[in-house]
């Protein structure tokens, strides 16, 4: 695994998953930076999406992000506004593997109201353990910025 540090964030819709995932990653000896939310109170997901996005944008493959909200959708939309961020909503292991292998995703987004905790932990494992394949996929992701997005 290339990743040695995970920056994790959630809103109230993803708070419980964040706490559980954070613990599992820390138990494995990974460095974990928790950018909040620190209690399950109603809050605005773009705040936390941007904190994680800033941390991973421009960082190498040793730093990956995890964002959890109710669906994963708002978090991914907000995080992807920052250049250098490739945030992917995943709800099964195939998506998590392909997000890394083909898209070089650097932020995994999940929905606590969409998948169970066991699935979420599996997706985290797959995401962290899969490396980008490069080659033609590098050419393709390089085209993201050329399109002005
Ligand atoms: C919060 O109710 C919910 O809108 C948020 O967690 C997320 O699902 C947005 O995309």
Coordinates of N, CA and C and ligand atoms in Angstrom, one line a residue:
X1 N 0.9 -1.2 0.0 CA 0.0 0.0 0.0 C 0.9 1.2 0.0
X2 N 0.6 2.2 -0.9 CA 1.4 3.4 -1.0 C 0.9 4.4 0.0
X3 N -0.3 4.4 0.3 CA -0.9 5.4 1.2 C -0.4 5.2 2.6
X4 N 0.0 6.3 3.2 CA 0.4 6.3 4.6 C -0.4 7.2 5.5
X5 N -1.1 8.1 4.9 CA -1.9 9.1 5.6 C -3.3 9.3 5.0
X6 N -4.3 9.3 5.8 CA -5.7 9.5 5.4 C -6.2 10.7 6.0
X7 N -6.8 11.6 5.2 CA -7.5 12.8 5.7 C -9.0 12.5 5.6
X8 N -9.7 12.5 6.7 CA -11.1 12.1 6.7 C -12.1 13.2 7.2
X9 N -13.2 13.3 6.5 CA -14.2 14.3 7.0 C -15.6 13.8 6.7
X10 N -16.6 14.3 7.4 CA -18.0 14.0 7.3 C -18.8 15.1 7.7
X11 N -20.1 15.0 7.3 CA -21.1 15.9 7.9 C -21.9 15.1 8.9
X12 N -23.0 15.6 9.4 CA -23.8 14.8 10.3 C -24.4 13.6 9.7
X13 N -24.5 13.6 8.4 CA -25.1 12.4 7.7 C -24.1 11.2 7.6
X14 N -22.8 11.5 7.9 CA -21.8 10.5 7.8 C -20.9 10.4 9.0
X15 N -21.3 11.0 10.1 CA -20.5 11.1 11.3 C -20.2 9.7 11.9
X16 N -21.1 8.8 12.0 CA -20.9 7.5 12.6 C -19.9 6.7 11.8
X17 N -20.0 6.7 10.5 CA -19.0 6.0 9.7 C -17.6 6.6 9.9
X18 N -17.6 7.9 9.9 CA -16.2 8.5 10.0 C -15.6 8.0 11.3
X19 N -16.3 8.0 12.4 CA -15.7 7.6 13.7 C -15.2 6.2 13.6
X20 N -16.0 5.3 13.0 CA -15.6 3.9 12.9 C -14.4 3.7 12.0
X21 N -14.5 4.3 10.8 CA -13.4 4.1 9.9 C -12.1 4.7 10.4
X22 N -12.2 5.8 11.1 CA -11.0 6.5 11.7 C -10.3 5.5 12.6
X23 N -11.1 4.9 13.5 CA -10.6 4.0 14.5 C -9.9 2.8 13.8
X24 N -10.5 2.2 12.8 CA -9.9 1.1 12.1 C -8.6 1.4 11.5
X25 N -8.5 2.6 10.8 CA -7.3 3.0 10.2 C -6.2 3.3 11.2
X26 N -6.5 4.0 12.3 CA -5.5 4.3 13.3 C -5.0 3.0 13.9
X27 N -5.9 2.0 14.1 CA -5.4 0.7 14.7 C -4.4 0.0 13.8
X28 N -4.5 0.3 12.5 CA -3.6 -0.3 11.5 C -2.3 0.5 11.4
X29 N -2.2 1.6 12.2 CA -0.9 2.3 12.1 C -0.8 3.4 11.1
X30 N -2.0 3.7 10.4 CA -2.0 4.8 9.4 C -2.1 6.1 10.1
X31 N -1.5 7.1 9.6 CA -1.7 8.5 10.1 C -3.1 8.9 9.7
X32 N -3.9 9.4 10.6 CA -5.3 9.8 10.3 C -5.5 11.3 10.7
X33 N -5.9 12.1 9.8 CA -6.2 13.5 10.1 C -7.7 13.7 10.0
X34 N -8.4 14.0 11.1 CA -9.8 14.1 11.1 C -10.2 15.6 11.0
X35 N -10.8 16.1 9.9 CA -11.1 17.5 9.8 C -12.5 17.8 10.3
X36 N -13.2 16.9 10.9 CA -14.6 17.1 11.4 C -15.6 16.6 10.4
X37 N -16.8 16.7 10.8 CA -17.4 17.3 12.0 C -17.1 16.4 13.2
X38 N -17.0 17.1 14.4 CA -16.6 16.4 15.5 C -17.7 15.9 16.4
X39 N -18.9 16.2 16.1 CA -20.1 15.7 16.8 C -21.3 15.7 15.8
X40 N -22.3 14.9 16.1 CA -23.3 14.7 15.1 C -24.4 15.8 15.1
X41 N -24.0 16.9 14.7 CA -24.9 18.1 14.6 C -25.0 18.5 13.2
X42 N -26.2 19.1 12.9 CA -26.4 19.5 11.5 C -25.4 20.5 11.1
X43 N -24.8 20.3 9.9 CA -23.7 21.2 9.4 C -23.7 21.1 7.9
X44 N -22.8 21.9 7.3 CA -22.7 22.1 5.9 C -21.6 21.2 5.3
X45 N -21.9 20.2 4.5 CA -20.9 19.3 4.0 C -19.8 20.0 3.2
X46 N -20.1 21.1 2.4 CA -19.0 21.6 1.6 C -17.8 22.1 2.5
X47 N -18.1 22.5 3.7 CA -17.0 22.9 4.6 C -15.9 21.8 4.8
X48 N -16.4 20.6 5.0 CA -15.6 19.5 5.3 C -15.0 18.9 4.0
X49 N -15.8 19.0 2.9 CA -15.3 18.5 1.6 C -14.0 19.4 1.2
X50 N -14.1 20.7 1.5 CA -13.0 21.5 1.1 C -11.8 21.3 1.9
X51 N -12.0 21.0 3.2 CA -10.8 20.8 4.1 C -10.1 19.5 3.6
X52 N -10.8 18.5 3.2 CA -10.1 17.3 2.7 C -9.5 17.5 1.3
X53 N -10.3 18.3 0.5 CA -9.8 18.5 -0.9 C -8.5 19.3 -0.8
X54 N -8.4 20.3 0.1 CA -7.1 21.1 0.2 C -6.0 20.2 0.6
X55 N -6.3 19.3 1.5 CA -5.2 18.4 2.0 C -4.6 17.4 0.9
X56 N -5.5 17.0 0.1 CA -5.0 16.0 -0.9 C -4.6 16.6 -2.2
X57 N -5.1 17.8 -2.6 CA -4.7 18.4 -3.8 C -3.2 18.7 -3.8
X58 N -2.6 18.1 -4.8 CA -1.1 18.4 -4.9 C -0.3 17.5 -4.0
X59 N -0.9 16.7 -3.2 CA -0.2 15.7 -2.4 C 0.1 14.5 -3.2
X60 N 1.0 13.7 -2.9 CA 1.3 12.5 -3.6 C 0.4 11.3 -3.2
X61 N 0.6 10.2 -3.8 CA -0.3 9.0 -3.5 C -0.2 8.5 -2.1
X62 N 0.7 9.1 -1.3 CA 0.8 8.6 0.1 C -0.3 9.3 0.9
X63 N -1.0 10.3 0.3 CA -2.1 11.0 1.1 C -3.4 10.8 0.3
X64 N -4.4 10.1 0.9 CA -5.7 9.9 0.3 C -6.7 10.5 1.3
X65 N -7.9 10.9 0.7 CA -9.0 11.4 1.5 C -10.2 10.5 1.5
X66 N -11.0 10.6 2.6 CA -12.2 9.9 2.7 C -13.3 10.9 3.1
X67 N -14.4 11.0 2.4 CA -15.5 11.9 2.8 C -16.8 11.1 2.9
X68 N -17.6 11.4 3.9 CA -18.8 10.6 4.1 C -19.9 11.6 4.4
X69 N -21.0 11.5 3.6 CA -22.2 12.3 4.0 C -23.4 11.3 3.8
X70 N -24.6 11.8 3.7 CA -25.7 10.9 3.6 C -25.6 10.0 2.4
X71 N -25.3 10.6 1.2 CA -25.3 9.9 0.0 C -23.9 9.8 -0.6
X72 N -23.0 10.6 -0.2 CA -21.6 10.7 -0.9 C -21.7 11.7 -2.0
X73 N -22.8 12.1 -2.5 CA -22.9 12.9 -3.7 C -22.5 14.3 -3.5
X74 N -23.0 15.0 -2.4 CA -22.7 16.4 -2.2 C -21.2 16.5 -1.9
X75 N -20.7 15.6 -1.1 CA -19.2 15.6 -0.8 C -18.4 15.5 -2.1
X76 N -18.7 14.6 -3.0 CA -17.9 14.5 -4.2 C -18.0 15.7 -5.1
X77 N -19.2 16.2 -5.2 CA -19.4 17.4 -6.0 C -18.6 18.6 -5.5
X78 N -18.6 18.8 -4.2 CA -17.9 19.9 -3.6 C -16.4 19.7 -3.7
X79 N -15.9 18.5 -3.4 CA -14.5 18.2 -3.4 C -13.9 18.4 -4.8
X80 N -14.7 18.0 -5.8 CA -14.1 18.0 -7.2 C -14.0 19.4 -7.7
X81 N -14.5 20.4 -7.0 CA -14.3 21.8 -7.5 C -12.8 22.2 -7.3
X82 N -12.1 21.5 -6.5 CA -10.7 22.0 -6.3 C -9.8 21.2 -7.3
X83 N -8.9 21.9 -8.0 CA -8.1 21.3 -9.0 C -7.1 20.3 -8.3
X84 N -6.9 19.2 -9.0 CA -6.0 18.2 -8.4 C -6.8 17.1 -7.6
X85 N -8.1 17.4 -7.4 CA -8.9 16.4 -6.6 C -9.7 15.6 -7.6
X86 N -9.6 14.3 -7.4 CA -10.5 13.4 -8.1 C -11.2 12.5 -7.1
X87 N -12.4 13.0 -6.7 CA -13.2 12.4 -5.7 C -14.3 11.5 -6.4
X88 N -14.4 10.3 -5.9 CA -15.3 9.3 -6.5 C -16.3 8.8 -5.5
X89 N -17.5 8.8 -5.8 CA -18.6 8.2 -5.0 C -18.6 6.7 -5.3
X90 N -18.4 5.8 -4.3 CA -18.4 4.4 -4.6 C -19.4 3.7 -3.7
X91 N -20.0 2.7 -4.2 CA -20.9 1.9 -3.3 C -20.7 0.4 -3.5
X92 N -19.7 0.0 -4.2 CA -19.3 -1.4 -4.2 C -17.8 -1.5 -4.4
X93 N -17.3 -2.7 -4.2 CA -15.8 -2.9 -4.3 C -15.3 -2.7 -5.7
X94 N -16.0 -3.0 -6.7 CA -15.5 -2.8 -8.0 C -15.3 -1.3 -8.3
X95 N -16.3 -0.5 -7.9 CA -16.1 0.9 -8.1 C -14.9 1.5 -7.3
X96 N -14.7 1.0 -6.1 CA -13.6 1.5 -5.3 C -12.3 1.1 -6.0
X97 N -12.2 -0.1 -6.5 CA -11.0 -0.6 -7.2 C -10.7 0.2 -8.5
X98 N -11.8 0.4 -9.3 CA -11.6 1.1 -10.5 C -11.3 2.6 -10.3
X99 N -11.9 3.1 -9.3 CA -11.7 4.5 -9.0 C -10.2 4.8 -8.8
X100 N -9.5 3.9 -8.1 CA -8.0 4.0 -7.9 C -7.3 3.6 -9.2
X101 N -7.6 2.4 -9.7 CA -6.8 1.8 -10.8 C -6.9 2.6 -12.1
X102 N -8.1 3.0 -12.4 CA -8.3 3.7 -13.7 C -8.4 5.2 -13.6
X103 N -8.9 5.7 -12.5 CA -9.2 7.2 -12.4 C -8.2 7.9 -11.5
X104 N -7.4 7.1 -10.8 CA -6.4 7.7 -9.8 C -7.2 8.6 -8.8
X105 N -8.3 8.1 -8.4 CA -9.1 8.9 -7.4 C -8.3 9.1 -6.2
X106 N -8.3 10.3 -5.6 CA -7.6 10.5 -4.4 C -8.5 10.8 -3.2
X107 N -9.8 10.8 -3.5 CA -10.8 10.9 -2.4 C -11.9 9.9 -2.6
X108 N -12.1 9.1 -1.6 CA -13.3 8.2 -1.6 C -14.4 8.8 -0.9
X109 N -15.6 8.9 -1.6 CA -16.8 9.4 -1.0 C -17.8 8.3 -0.9
X110 N -18.5 8.3 0.3 CA -19.5 7.2 0.5 C -20.7 7.8 1.2
X111 N -21.8 7.1 1.1 CA -23.0 7.6 1.7 C -23.5 6.7 2.9
X112 N -23.5 7.2 4.0 CA -23.9 6.4 5.2 C -25.4 6.0 5.1
X113 N -26.2 6.7 4.3 CA -27.6 6.3 4.2 C -27.8 5.4 3.0
X114 N -26.7 5.0 2.4 CA -26.8 4.2 1.2 C -26.2 2.8 1.4
X115 N -25.1 2.7 2.1 CA -24.4 1.4 2.3 C -24.2 1.1 3.8
X116 N -24.0 -0.1 4.2 CA -23.8 -0.5 5.5 C -22.3 -0.3 5.9
X117 N -22.1 -0.3 7.2 CA -20.7 0.0 7.7 C -19.7 -1.1 7.2
X118 N -20.2 -2.4 7.2 CA -19.3 -3.4 6.7 C -18.8 -3.2 5.3
X119 N -19.7 -2.8 4.4 CA -19.4 -2.4 3.0 C -18.4 -1.3 3.0
X120 N -18.7 -0.2 3.8 CA -17.9 1.0 3.8 C -16.4 0.6 4.2
X121 N -16.3 -0.3 5.2 CA -14.9 -0.7 5.6 C -14.2 -1.5 4.5
X122 N -15.0 -2.3 3.8 CA -14.4 -3.0 2.6 C -14.0 -2.1 1.5
X123 N -14.8 -1.1 1.3 CA -14.4 -0.1 0.2 C -13.2 0.7 0.6
X124 N -13.1 1.0 1.9 CA -11.9 1.7 2.3 C -10.6 0.8 2.1
X125 N -10.7 -0.4 2.4 CA -9.6 -1.4 2.2 C -9.2 -1.4 0.8
X126 N -10.2 -1.6 -0.1 CA -9.9 -1.8 -1.5 C -9.3 -0.5 -2.1
X127 N -9.9 0.6 -1.7 CA -9.4 1.9 -2.1 C -8.0 2.2 -1.7
X128 N -7.6 1.9 -0.5 CA -6.3 2.2 0.0 C -5.3 1.2 -0.6
X129 N -5.7 0.0 -0.9 CA -4.7 -1.0 -1.4 C -4.5 -1.1 -2.9
X130 N -5.4 -0.4 -3.6 CA -5.3 -0.4 -5.1 C -4.4 0.7 -5.6
X131 N -3.5 0.4 -6.4 CA -2.7 1.5 -7.0 C -3.2 1.9 -8.4
X132 N -2.9 3.1 -8.8 CA -3.2 3.6 -10.1 C -2.4 2.9 -11.2
X133 N -3.0 2.5 -12.3 CA -2.3 1.7 -13.3 C -1.5 2.6 -14.3
X134 N -1.8 3.9 -14.3 CA -1.0 4.8 -15.2 C -1.3 4.5 -16.6
X135 N -0.3 4.6 -17.5 CA -0.3 4.3 -18.9 C -1.5 5.1 -19.6
X136 N -2.4 4.5 -20.3 CA -3.4 5.2 -21.0 C -4.4 5.9 -20.0
X137 N -4.5 5.4 -18.8 CA -5.3 6.1 -17.8 C -4.8 7.4 -17.4
X138 N -3.5 7.5 -17.4 CA -2.9 8.8 -17.1 C -3.2 9.8 -18.2
X139 N -3.1 9.4 -19.4 CA -3.5 10.3 -20.5 C -4.9 10.8 -20.4
X140 N -5.8 9.9 -20.0 CA -7.2 10.2 -19.9 C -7.5 11.2 -18.7
X141 N -6.9 10.9 -17.6 CA -7.2 11.8 -16.5 C -6.5 13.2 -16.7
X142 N -5.4 13.2 -17.5 CA -4.8 14.5 -17.8 C -5.7 15.3 -18.6
X143 N -6.7 14.7 -19.3 CA -7.6 15.5 -20.1 C -8.7 16.2 -19.3
X144 N -8.8 15.8 -18.0 CA -9.8 16.5 -17.2 C -9.6 18.0 -17.2
X145 N -8.4 18.4 -16.9 CA -8.1 19.9 -16.8 C -8.1 20.6 -18.2
X146 N -7.8 19.8 -19.2 CA -7.8 20.5 -20.6 C -9.2 20.9 -20.9
X147 N -10.2 20.2 -20.4 CA -11.6 20.5 -20.7 C -12.1 21.7 -19.9
X148 N -11.2 22.3 -19.1 CA -11.6 23.6 -18.4 C -12.3 23.4 -17.1
X149 N -12.5 22.1 -16.8 CA -13.3 21.8 -15.6 C -12.5 22.2 -14.3
Ligands
LIG1 C1 -27.6 16.0 4.8 O1 -29.0 15.9 5.1 C2 -27.4 15.5 3.3 O2 -28.0 16.3 2.4 C3 -25.9 15.3 3.1 O3 -25.4 14.5 4.1 C4 -25.5 14.7 1.8 O4 -26.2 13.5 1.5 C5 -25.5 15.6 0.6 O5 -25.1 15.2 -0.5

